[in-house]
PDB file of C-alpha atoms in Angstrom:
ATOM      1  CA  UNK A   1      25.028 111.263 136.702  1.00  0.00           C
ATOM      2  CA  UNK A   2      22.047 113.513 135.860  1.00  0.00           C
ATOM      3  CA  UNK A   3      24.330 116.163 135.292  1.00  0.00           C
ATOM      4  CA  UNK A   4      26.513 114.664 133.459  1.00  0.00           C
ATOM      5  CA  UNK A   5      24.008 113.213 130.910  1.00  0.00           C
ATOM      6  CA  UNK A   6      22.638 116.413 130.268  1.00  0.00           C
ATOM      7  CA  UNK A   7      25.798 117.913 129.861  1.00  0.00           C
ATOM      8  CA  UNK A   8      26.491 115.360 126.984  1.00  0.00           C
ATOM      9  CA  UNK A   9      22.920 115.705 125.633  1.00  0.00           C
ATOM     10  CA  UNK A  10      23.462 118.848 125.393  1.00  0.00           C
ATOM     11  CA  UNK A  11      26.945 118.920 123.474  1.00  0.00           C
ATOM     12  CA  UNK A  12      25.248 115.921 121.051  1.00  0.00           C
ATOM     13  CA  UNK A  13      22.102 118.575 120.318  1.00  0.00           C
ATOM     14  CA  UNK A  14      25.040 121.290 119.242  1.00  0.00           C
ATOM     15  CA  UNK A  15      26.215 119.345 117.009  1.00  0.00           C
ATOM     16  CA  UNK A  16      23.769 118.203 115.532  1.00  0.00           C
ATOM     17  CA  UNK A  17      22.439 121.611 115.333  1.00  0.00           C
ATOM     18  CA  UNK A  18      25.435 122.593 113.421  1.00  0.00           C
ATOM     19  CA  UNK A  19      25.262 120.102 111.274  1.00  0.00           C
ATOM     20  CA  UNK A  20      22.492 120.959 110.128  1.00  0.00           C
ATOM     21  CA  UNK A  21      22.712 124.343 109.998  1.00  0.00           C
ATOM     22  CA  UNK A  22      25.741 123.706 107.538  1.00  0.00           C
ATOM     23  CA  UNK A  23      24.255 121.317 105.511  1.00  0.00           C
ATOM     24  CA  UNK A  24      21.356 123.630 104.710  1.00  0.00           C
ATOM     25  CA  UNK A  25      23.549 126.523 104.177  1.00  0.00           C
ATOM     26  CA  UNK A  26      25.613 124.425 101.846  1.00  0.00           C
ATOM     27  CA  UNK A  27      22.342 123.320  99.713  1.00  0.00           C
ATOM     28  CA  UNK A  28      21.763 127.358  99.029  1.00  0.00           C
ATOM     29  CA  UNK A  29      25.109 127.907  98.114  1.00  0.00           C
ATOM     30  CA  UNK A  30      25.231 126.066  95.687  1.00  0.00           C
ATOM     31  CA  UNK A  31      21.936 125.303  93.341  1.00  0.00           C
ATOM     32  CA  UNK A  32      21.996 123.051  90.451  1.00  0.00           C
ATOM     33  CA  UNK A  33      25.920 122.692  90.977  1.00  0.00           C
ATOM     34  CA  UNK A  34      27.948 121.522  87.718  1.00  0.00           C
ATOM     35  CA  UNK A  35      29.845 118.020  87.291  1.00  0.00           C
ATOM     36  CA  UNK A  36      33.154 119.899  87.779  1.00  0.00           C
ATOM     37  CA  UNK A  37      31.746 121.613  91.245  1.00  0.00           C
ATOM     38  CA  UNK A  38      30.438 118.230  92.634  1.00  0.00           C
ATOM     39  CA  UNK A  39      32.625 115.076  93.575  1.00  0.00           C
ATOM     40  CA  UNK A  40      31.587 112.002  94.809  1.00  0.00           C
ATOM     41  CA  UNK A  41      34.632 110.906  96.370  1.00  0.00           C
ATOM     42  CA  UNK A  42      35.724 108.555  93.251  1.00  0.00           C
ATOM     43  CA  UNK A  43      38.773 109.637  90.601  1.00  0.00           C
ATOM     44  CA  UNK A  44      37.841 112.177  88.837  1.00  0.00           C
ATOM     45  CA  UNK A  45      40.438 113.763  86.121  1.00  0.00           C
ATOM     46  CA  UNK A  46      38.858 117.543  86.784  1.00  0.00           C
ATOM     47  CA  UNK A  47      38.771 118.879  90.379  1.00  0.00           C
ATOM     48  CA  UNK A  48      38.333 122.510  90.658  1.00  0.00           C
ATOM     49  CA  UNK A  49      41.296 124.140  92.680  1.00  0.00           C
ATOM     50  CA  UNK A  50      40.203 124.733  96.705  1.00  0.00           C
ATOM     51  CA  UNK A  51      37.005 124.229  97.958  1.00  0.00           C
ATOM     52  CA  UNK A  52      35.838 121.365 100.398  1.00  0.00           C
ATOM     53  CA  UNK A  53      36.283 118.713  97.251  1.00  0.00           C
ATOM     54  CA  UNK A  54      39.818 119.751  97.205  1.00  0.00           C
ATOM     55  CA  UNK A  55      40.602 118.749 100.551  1.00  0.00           C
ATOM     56  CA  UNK A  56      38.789 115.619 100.181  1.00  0.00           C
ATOM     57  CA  UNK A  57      41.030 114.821  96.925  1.00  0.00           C
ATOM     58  CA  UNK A  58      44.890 113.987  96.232  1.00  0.00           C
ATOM     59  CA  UNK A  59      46.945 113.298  98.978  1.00  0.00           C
ATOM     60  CA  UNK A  60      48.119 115.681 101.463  1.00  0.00           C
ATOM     61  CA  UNK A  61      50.567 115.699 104.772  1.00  0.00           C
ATOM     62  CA  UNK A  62      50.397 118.437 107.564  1.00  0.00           C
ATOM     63  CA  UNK A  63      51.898 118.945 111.021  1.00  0.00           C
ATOM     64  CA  UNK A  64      51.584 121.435 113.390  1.00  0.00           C
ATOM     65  CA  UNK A  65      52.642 122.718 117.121  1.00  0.00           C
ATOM     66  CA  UNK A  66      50.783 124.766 119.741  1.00  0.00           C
ATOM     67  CA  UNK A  67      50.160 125.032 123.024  1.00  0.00           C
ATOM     68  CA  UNK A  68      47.411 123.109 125.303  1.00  0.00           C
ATOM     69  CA  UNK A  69      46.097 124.160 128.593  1.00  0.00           C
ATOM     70  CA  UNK A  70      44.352 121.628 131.119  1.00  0.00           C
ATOM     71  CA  UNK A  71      41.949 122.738 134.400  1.00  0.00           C
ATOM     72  CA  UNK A  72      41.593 119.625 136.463  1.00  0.00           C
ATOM     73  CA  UNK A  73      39.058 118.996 139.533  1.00  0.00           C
ATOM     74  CA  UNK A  74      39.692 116.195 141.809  1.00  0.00           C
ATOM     75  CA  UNK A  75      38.046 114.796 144.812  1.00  0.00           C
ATOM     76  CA  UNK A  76      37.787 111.839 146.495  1.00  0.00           C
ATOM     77  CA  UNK A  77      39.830 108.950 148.678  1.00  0.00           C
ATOM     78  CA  UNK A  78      42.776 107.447 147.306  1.00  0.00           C
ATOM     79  CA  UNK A  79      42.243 103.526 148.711  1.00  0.00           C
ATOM     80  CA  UNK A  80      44.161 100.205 148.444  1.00  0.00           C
ATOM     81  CA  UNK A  81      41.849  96.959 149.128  1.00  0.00           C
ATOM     82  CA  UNK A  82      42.274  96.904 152.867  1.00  0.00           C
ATOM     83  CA  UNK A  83      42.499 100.627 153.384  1.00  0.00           C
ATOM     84  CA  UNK A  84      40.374 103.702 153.374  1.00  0.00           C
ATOM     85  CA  UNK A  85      42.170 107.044 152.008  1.00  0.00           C
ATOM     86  CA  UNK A  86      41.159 110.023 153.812  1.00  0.00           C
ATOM     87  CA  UNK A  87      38.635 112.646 152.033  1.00  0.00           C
ATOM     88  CA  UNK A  88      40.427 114.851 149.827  1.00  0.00           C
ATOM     89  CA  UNK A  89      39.656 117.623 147.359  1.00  0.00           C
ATOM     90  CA  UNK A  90      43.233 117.818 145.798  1.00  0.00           C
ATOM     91  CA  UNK A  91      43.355 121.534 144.777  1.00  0.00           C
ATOM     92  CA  UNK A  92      42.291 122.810 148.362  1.00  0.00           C
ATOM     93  CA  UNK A  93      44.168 120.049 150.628  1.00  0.00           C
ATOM     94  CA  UNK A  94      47.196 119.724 148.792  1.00  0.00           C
ATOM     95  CA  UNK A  95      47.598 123.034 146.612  1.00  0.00           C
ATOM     96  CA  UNK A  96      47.747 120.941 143.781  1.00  0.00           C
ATOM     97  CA  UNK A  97      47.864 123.209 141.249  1.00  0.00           C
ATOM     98  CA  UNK A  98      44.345 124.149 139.260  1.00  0.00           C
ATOM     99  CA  UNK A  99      45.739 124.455 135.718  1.00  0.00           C
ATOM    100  CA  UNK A 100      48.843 123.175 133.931  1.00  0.00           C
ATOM    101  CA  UNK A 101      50.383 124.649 130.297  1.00  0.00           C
ATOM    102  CA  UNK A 102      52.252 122.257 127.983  1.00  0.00           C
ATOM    103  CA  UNK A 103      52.920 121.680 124.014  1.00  0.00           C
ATOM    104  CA  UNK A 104      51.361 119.665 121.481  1.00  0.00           C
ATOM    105  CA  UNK A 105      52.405 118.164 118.721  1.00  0.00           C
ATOM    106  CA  UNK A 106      50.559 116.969 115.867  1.00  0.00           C
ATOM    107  CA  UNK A 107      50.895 115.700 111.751  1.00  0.00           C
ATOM    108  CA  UNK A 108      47.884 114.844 109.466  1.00  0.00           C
ATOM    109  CA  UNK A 109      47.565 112.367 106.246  1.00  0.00           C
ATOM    110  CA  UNK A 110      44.672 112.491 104.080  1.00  0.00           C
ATOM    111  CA  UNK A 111      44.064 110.754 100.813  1.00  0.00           C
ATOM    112  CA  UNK A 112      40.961 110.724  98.766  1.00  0.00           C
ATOM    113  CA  UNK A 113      38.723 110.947 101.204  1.00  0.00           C
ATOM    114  CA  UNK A 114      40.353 109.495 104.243  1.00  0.00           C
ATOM    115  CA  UNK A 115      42.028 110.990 106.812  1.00  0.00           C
ATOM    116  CA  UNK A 116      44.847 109.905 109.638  1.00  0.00           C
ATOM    117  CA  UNK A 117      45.163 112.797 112.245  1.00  0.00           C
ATOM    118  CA  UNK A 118      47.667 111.964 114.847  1.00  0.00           C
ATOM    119  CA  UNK A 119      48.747 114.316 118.542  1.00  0.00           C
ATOM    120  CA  UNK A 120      50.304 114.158 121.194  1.00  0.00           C
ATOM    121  CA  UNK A 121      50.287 116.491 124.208  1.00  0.00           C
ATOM    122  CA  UNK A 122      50.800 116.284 128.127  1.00  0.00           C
ATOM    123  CA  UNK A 123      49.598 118.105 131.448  1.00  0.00           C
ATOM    124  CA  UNK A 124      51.344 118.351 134.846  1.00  0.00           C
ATOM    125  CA  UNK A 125      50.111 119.186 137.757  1.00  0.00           C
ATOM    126  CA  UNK A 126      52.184 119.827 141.280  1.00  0.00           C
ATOM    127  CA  UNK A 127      52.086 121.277 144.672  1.00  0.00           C
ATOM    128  CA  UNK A 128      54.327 121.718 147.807  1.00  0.00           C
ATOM    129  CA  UNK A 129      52.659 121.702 151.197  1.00  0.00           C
ATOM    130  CA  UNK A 130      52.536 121.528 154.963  1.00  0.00           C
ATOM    131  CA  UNK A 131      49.932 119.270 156.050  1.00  0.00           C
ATOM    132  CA  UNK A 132      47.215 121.063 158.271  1.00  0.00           C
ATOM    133  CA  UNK A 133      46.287 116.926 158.920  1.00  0.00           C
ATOM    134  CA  UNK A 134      47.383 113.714 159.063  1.00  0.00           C
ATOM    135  CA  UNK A 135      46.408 112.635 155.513  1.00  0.00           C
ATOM    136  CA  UNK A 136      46.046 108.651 154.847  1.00  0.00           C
ATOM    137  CA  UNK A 137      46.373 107.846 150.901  1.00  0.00           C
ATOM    138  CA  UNK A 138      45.816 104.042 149.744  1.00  0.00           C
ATOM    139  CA  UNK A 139      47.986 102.678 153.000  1.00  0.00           C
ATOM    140  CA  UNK A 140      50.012 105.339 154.056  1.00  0.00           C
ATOM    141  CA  UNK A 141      49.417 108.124 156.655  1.00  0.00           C
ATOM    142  CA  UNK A 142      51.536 111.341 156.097  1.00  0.00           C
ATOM    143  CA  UNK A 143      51.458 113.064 159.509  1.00  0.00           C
ATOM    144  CA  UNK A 144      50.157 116.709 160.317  1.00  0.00           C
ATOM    145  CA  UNK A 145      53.138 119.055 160.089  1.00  0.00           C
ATOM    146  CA  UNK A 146      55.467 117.315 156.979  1.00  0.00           C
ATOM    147  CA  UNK A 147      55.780 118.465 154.075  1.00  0.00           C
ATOM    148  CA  UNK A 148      54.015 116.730 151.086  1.00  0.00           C
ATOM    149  CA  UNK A 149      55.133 116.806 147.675  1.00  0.00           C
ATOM    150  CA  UNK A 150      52.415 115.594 145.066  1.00  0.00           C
ATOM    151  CA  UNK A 151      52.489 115.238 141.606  1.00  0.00           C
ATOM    152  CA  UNK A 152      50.266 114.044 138.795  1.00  0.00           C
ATOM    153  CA  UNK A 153      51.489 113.458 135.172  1.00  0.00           C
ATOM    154  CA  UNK A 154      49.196 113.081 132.311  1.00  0.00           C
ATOM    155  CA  UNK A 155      50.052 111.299 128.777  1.00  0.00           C
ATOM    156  CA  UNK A 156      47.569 111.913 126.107  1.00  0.00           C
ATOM    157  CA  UNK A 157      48.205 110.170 122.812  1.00  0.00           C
ATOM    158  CA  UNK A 158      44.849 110.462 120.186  1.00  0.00           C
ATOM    159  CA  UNK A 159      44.250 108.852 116.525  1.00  0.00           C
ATOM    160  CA  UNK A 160      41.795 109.905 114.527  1.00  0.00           C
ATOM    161  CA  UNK A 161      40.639 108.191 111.647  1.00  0.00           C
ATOM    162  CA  UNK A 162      37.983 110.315 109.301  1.00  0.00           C
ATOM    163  CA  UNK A 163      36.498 109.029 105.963  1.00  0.00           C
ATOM    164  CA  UNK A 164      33.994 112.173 104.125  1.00  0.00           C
ATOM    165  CA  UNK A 165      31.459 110.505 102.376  1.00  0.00           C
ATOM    166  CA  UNK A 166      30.574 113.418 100.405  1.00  0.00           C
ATOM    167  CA  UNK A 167      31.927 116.667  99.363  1.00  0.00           C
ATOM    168  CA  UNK A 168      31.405 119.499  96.722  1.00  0.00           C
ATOM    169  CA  UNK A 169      33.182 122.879  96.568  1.00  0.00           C
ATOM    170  CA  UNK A 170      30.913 124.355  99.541  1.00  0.00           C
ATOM    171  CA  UNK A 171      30.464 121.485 102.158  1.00  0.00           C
ATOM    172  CA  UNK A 172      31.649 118.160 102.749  1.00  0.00           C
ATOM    173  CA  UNK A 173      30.120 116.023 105.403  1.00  0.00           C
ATOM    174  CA  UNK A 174      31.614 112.449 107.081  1.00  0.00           C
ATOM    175  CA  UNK A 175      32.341 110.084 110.116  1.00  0.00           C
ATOM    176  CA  UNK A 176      34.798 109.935 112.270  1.00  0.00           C
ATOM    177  CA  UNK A 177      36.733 107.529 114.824  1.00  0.00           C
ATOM    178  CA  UNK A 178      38.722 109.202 117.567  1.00  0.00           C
ATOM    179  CA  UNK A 179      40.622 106.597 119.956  1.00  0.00           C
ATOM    180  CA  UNK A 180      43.260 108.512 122.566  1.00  0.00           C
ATOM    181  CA  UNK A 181      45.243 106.524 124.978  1.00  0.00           C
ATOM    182  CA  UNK A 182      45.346 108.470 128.569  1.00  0.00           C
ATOM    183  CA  UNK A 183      48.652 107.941 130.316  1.00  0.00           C
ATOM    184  CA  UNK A 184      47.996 108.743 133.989  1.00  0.00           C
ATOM    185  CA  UNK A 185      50.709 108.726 137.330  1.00  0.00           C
ATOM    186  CA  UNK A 186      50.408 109.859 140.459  1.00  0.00           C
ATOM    187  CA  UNK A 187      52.962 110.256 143.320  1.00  0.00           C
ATOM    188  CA  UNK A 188      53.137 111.792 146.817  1.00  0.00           C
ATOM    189  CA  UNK A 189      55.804 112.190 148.938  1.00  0.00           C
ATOM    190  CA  UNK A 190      57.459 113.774 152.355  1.00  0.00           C
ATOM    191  CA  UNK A 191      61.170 112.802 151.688  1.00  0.00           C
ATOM    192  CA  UNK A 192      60.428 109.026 153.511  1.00  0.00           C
ATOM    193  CA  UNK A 193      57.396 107.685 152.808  1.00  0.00           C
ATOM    194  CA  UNK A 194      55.572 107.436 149.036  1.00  0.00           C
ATOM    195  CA  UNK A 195      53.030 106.174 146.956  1.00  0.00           C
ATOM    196  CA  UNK A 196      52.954 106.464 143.528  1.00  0.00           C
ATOM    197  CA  UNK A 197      50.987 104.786 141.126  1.00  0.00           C
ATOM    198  CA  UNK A 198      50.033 104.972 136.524  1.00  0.00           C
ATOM    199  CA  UNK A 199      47.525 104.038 134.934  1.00  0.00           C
ATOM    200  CA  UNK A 200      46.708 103.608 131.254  1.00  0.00           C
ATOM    201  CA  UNK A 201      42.933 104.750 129.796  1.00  0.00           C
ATOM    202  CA  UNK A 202      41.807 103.647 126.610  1.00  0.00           C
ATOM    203  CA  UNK A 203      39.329 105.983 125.033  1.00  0.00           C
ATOM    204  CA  UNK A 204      37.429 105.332 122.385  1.00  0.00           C
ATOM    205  CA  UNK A 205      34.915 108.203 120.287  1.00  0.00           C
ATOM    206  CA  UNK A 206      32.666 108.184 117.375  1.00  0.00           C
ATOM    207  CA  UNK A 207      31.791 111.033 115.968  1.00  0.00           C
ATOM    208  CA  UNK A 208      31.400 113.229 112.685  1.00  0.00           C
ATOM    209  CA  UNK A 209      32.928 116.392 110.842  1.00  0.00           C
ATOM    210  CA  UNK A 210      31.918 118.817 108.193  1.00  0.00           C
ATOM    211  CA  UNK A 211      34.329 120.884 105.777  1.00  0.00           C
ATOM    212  CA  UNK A 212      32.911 124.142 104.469  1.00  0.00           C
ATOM    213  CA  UNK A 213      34.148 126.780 102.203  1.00  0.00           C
ATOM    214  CA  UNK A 214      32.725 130.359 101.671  1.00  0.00           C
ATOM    215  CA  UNK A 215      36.160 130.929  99.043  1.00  0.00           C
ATOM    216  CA  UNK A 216      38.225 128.194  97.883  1.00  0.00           C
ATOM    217  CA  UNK A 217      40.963 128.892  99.001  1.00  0.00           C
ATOM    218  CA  UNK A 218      39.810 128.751 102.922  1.00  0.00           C
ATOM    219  CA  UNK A 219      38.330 125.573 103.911  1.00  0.00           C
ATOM    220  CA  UNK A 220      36.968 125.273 107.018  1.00  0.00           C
ATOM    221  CA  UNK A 221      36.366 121.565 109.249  1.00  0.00           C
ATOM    222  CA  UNK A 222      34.397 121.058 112.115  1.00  0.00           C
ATOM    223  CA  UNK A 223      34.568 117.833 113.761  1.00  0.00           C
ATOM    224  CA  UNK A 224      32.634 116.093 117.138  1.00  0.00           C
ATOM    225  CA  UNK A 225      33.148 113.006 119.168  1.00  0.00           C
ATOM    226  CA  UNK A 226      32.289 111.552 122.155  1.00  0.00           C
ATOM    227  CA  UNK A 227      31.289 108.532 124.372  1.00  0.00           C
ATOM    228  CA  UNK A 228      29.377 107.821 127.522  1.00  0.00           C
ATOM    229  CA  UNK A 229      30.442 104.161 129.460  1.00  0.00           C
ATOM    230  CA  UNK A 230      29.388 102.419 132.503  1.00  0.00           C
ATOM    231  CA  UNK A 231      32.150  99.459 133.746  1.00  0.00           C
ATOM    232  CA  UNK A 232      32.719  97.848 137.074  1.00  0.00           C
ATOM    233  CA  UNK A 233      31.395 101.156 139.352  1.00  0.00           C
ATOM    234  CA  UNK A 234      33.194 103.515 137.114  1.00  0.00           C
ATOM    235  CA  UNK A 235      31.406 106.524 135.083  1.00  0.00           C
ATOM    236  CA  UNK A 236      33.238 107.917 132.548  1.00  0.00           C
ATOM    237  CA  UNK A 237      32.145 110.707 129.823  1.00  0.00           C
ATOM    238  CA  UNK A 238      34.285 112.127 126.945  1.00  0.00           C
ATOM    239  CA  UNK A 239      34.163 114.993 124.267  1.00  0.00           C
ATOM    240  CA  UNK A 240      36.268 116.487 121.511  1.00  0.00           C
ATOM    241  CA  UNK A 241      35.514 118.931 119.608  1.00  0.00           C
ATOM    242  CA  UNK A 242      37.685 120.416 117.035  1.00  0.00           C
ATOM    243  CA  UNK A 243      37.858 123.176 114.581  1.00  0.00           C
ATOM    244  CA  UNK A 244      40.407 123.638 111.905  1.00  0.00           C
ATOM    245  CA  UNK A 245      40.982 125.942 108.921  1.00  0.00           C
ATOM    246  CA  UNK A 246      43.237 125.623 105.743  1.00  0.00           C
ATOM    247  CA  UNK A 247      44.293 127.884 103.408  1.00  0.00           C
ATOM    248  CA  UNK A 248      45.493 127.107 100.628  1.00  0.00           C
ATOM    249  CA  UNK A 249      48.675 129.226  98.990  1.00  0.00           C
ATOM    250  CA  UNK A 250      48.171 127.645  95.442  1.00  0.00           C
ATOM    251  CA  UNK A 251      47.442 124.174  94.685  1.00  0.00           C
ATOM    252  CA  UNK A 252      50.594 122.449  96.646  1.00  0.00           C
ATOM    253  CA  UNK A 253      51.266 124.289 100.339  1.00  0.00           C
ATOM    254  CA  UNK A 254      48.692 125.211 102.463  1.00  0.00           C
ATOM    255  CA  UNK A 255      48.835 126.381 106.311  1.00  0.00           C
ATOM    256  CA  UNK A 256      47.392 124.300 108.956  1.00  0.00           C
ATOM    257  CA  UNK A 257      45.562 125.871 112.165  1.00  0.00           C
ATOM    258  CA  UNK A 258      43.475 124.179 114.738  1.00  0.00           C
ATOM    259  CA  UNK A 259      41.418 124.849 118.211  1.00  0.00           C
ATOM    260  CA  UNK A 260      40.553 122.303 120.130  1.00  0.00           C
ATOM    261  CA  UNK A 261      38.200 121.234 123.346  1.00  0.00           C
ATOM    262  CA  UNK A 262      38.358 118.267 125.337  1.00  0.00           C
ATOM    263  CA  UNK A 263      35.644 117.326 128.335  1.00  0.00           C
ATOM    264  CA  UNK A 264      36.923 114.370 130.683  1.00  0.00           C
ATOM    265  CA  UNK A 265      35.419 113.121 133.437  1.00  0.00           C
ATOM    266  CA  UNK A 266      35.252 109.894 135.499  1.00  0.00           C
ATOM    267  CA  UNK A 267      32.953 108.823 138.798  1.00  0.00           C
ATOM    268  CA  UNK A 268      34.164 105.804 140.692  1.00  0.00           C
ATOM    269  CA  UNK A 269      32.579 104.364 143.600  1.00  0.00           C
ATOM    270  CA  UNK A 270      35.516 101.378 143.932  1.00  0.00           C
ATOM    271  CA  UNK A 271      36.554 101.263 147.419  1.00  0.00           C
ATOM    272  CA  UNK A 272      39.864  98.839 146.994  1.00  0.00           C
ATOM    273  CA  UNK A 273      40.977 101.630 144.355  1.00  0.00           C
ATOM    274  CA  UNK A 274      39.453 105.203 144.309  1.00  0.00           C
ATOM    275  CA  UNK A 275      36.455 106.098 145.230  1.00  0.00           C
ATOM    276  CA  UNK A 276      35.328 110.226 143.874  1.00  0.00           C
ATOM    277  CA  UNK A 277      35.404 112.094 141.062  1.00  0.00           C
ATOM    278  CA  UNK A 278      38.050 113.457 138.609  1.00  0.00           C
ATOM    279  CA  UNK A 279      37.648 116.413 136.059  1.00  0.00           C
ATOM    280  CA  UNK A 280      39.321 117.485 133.457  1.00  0.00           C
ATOM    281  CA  UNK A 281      38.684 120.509 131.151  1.00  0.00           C
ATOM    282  CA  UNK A 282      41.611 121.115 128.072  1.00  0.00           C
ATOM    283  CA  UNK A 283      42.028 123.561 125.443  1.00  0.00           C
ATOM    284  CA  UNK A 284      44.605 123.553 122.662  1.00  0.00           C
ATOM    285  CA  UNK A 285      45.548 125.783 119.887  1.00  0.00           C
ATOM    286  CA  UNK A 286      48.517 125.164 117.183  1.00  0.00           C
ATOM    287  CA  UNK A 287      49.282 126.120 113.590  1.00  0.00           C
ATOM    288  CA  UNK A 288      51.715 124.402 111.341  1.00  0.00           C
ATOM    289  CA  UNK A 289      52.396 123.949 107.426  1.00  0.00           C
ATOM    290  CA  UNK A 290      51.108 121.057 104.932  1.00  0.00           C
ATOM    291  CA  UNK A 291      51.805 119.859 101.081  1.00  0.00           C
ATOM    292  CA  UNK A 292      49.430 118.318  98.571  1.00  0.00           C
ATOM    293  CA  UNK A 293      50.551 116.167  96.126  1.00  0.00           C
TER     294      UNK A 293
END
């Protein structure tokens, strides 16, 4: 646990860091700024073309594709309420495999201000092994010598919903609300016995984002989230971080990139369930297209 909170003290002091950074760099940029160079996220009839104000004004739609990459690290027993699973570290045991490579798929909406960001993206993970020992997972030993087929299947769906509460041409600063739904399955197998099991994680992140422009027609956005939550012997910690640039090809099209880092990780102590420690490290990277209206 110590680890872990330092790990997500650490990630909060980062951001704020950059924050602040940006916010100061943004105040040099751009002394005793004009009426036209300045908006206050209300109608205004004059909006200079690109710049942080210009993504924060009109209404624009976006969607892109990449690619996402997940690393996961599991250990632990696998139990049912009468059962113990035996010890496991899934990668070394079973040959689960360390990494997994799969799309995503995202669009964006943003209107004066506010912002709907919507992805979707998935991770697989399998191995195919002969059992150097009888294995027991939830109530079912799988004897030394078979041959055990295990997968796990991961479902991530994530909303965000961003409102800036202030922009000019150079910087634009807001909050953020980032809720992903975490499909996860599980099943192992030697041809006659199984268990196989899902389960759905809500996840739910506050955090913040700042737009910044060193030429109008690049605009940059950085945005943070995360959470930290304690519930019936289960510890579970998660960050995203994001970074995104758009540049603008005139005042209608722009094109849409974005890199993105995710931190999961959960430590149960339930014995009628499982009792260890899961970990889960992703990356993603897309581009796409968008129109402003």
């Amino acid at each position: 646990m110590r680890k872990l909170t330092i790990k997500n003290l650490v990630f909060g002091v980062i951001c704020f860091v950059l924050f602040f950074a940006s916010w100061s760099s943004a105040q040099q940029m751009t002394p005793g700024a004009s009426e036209d160079e300045e908006l206050m996220l209300f109608p205004q009839t004059d909006v200079p073309y690109g710049g942080a104000c210009f993504l924060n004004y009109g209404f624009s739609f976006a969607g892109n594709v990449g690619v996402r990459q997940t690393y996961q690290k599991i250990s632990g027993r696998l139990n049912n309420s009468t059962t113990q699973g035996s010890e496991l570290d899934l990668r070394k045991d079973l040959g689960l495999e360390r990494s997994s490579n799969d799309y995503v798929l995202g669009a964006e909406l943003a209107w004066s201000g506010w912002r709907l960001y919507f992805t979707y993206s998935s991770a697989q993970f399998d191995s195919d092994t002969t059992l150097a020992r009888d294995i027991a997972i939830n109530g079912t030993t799988f004897a030394l010598g078979t041959q055990l087929d295990a997968e796990i299947t991961m479902e991530f769906w994530r909303v965000l919903l961003a409102y800036t509460i202030y922009a000019n041409v150079n910087f634009g600063a807001g909050i953020d609300l980032d809720f992903e739904a975490i499909s996860l399955s599980y099943s192992f197998s030697n041809g006659t016995l199984k268990e196989e099991a899902d389960r759905l994680l809500p996840v739910l992140r506050p955090g913040f984002h700042i737009d910044f422009a060193f030429s109008k027609p690049l605009v940059f956005t950085l945005g943070c989230s995360g959470m930290m939550i304690e519930y019936k012997d289960v510890k579970f910690a998660s960050a995203h971080a994001s970074f995104t640039a758009r540049w603008y090809l005139g005042e209608n099209f722009f094109l849409f990139g974005e890199g993105t880092y995710e931190y999961l990780r959960a430590d149960s102590k339930r014995d009628d369930h499982f009792y260890g420690t899961a970990l889960f490290h992703s990356w993603t990277a897309s581009a796409g297209l968008g129109i402003r209206f």
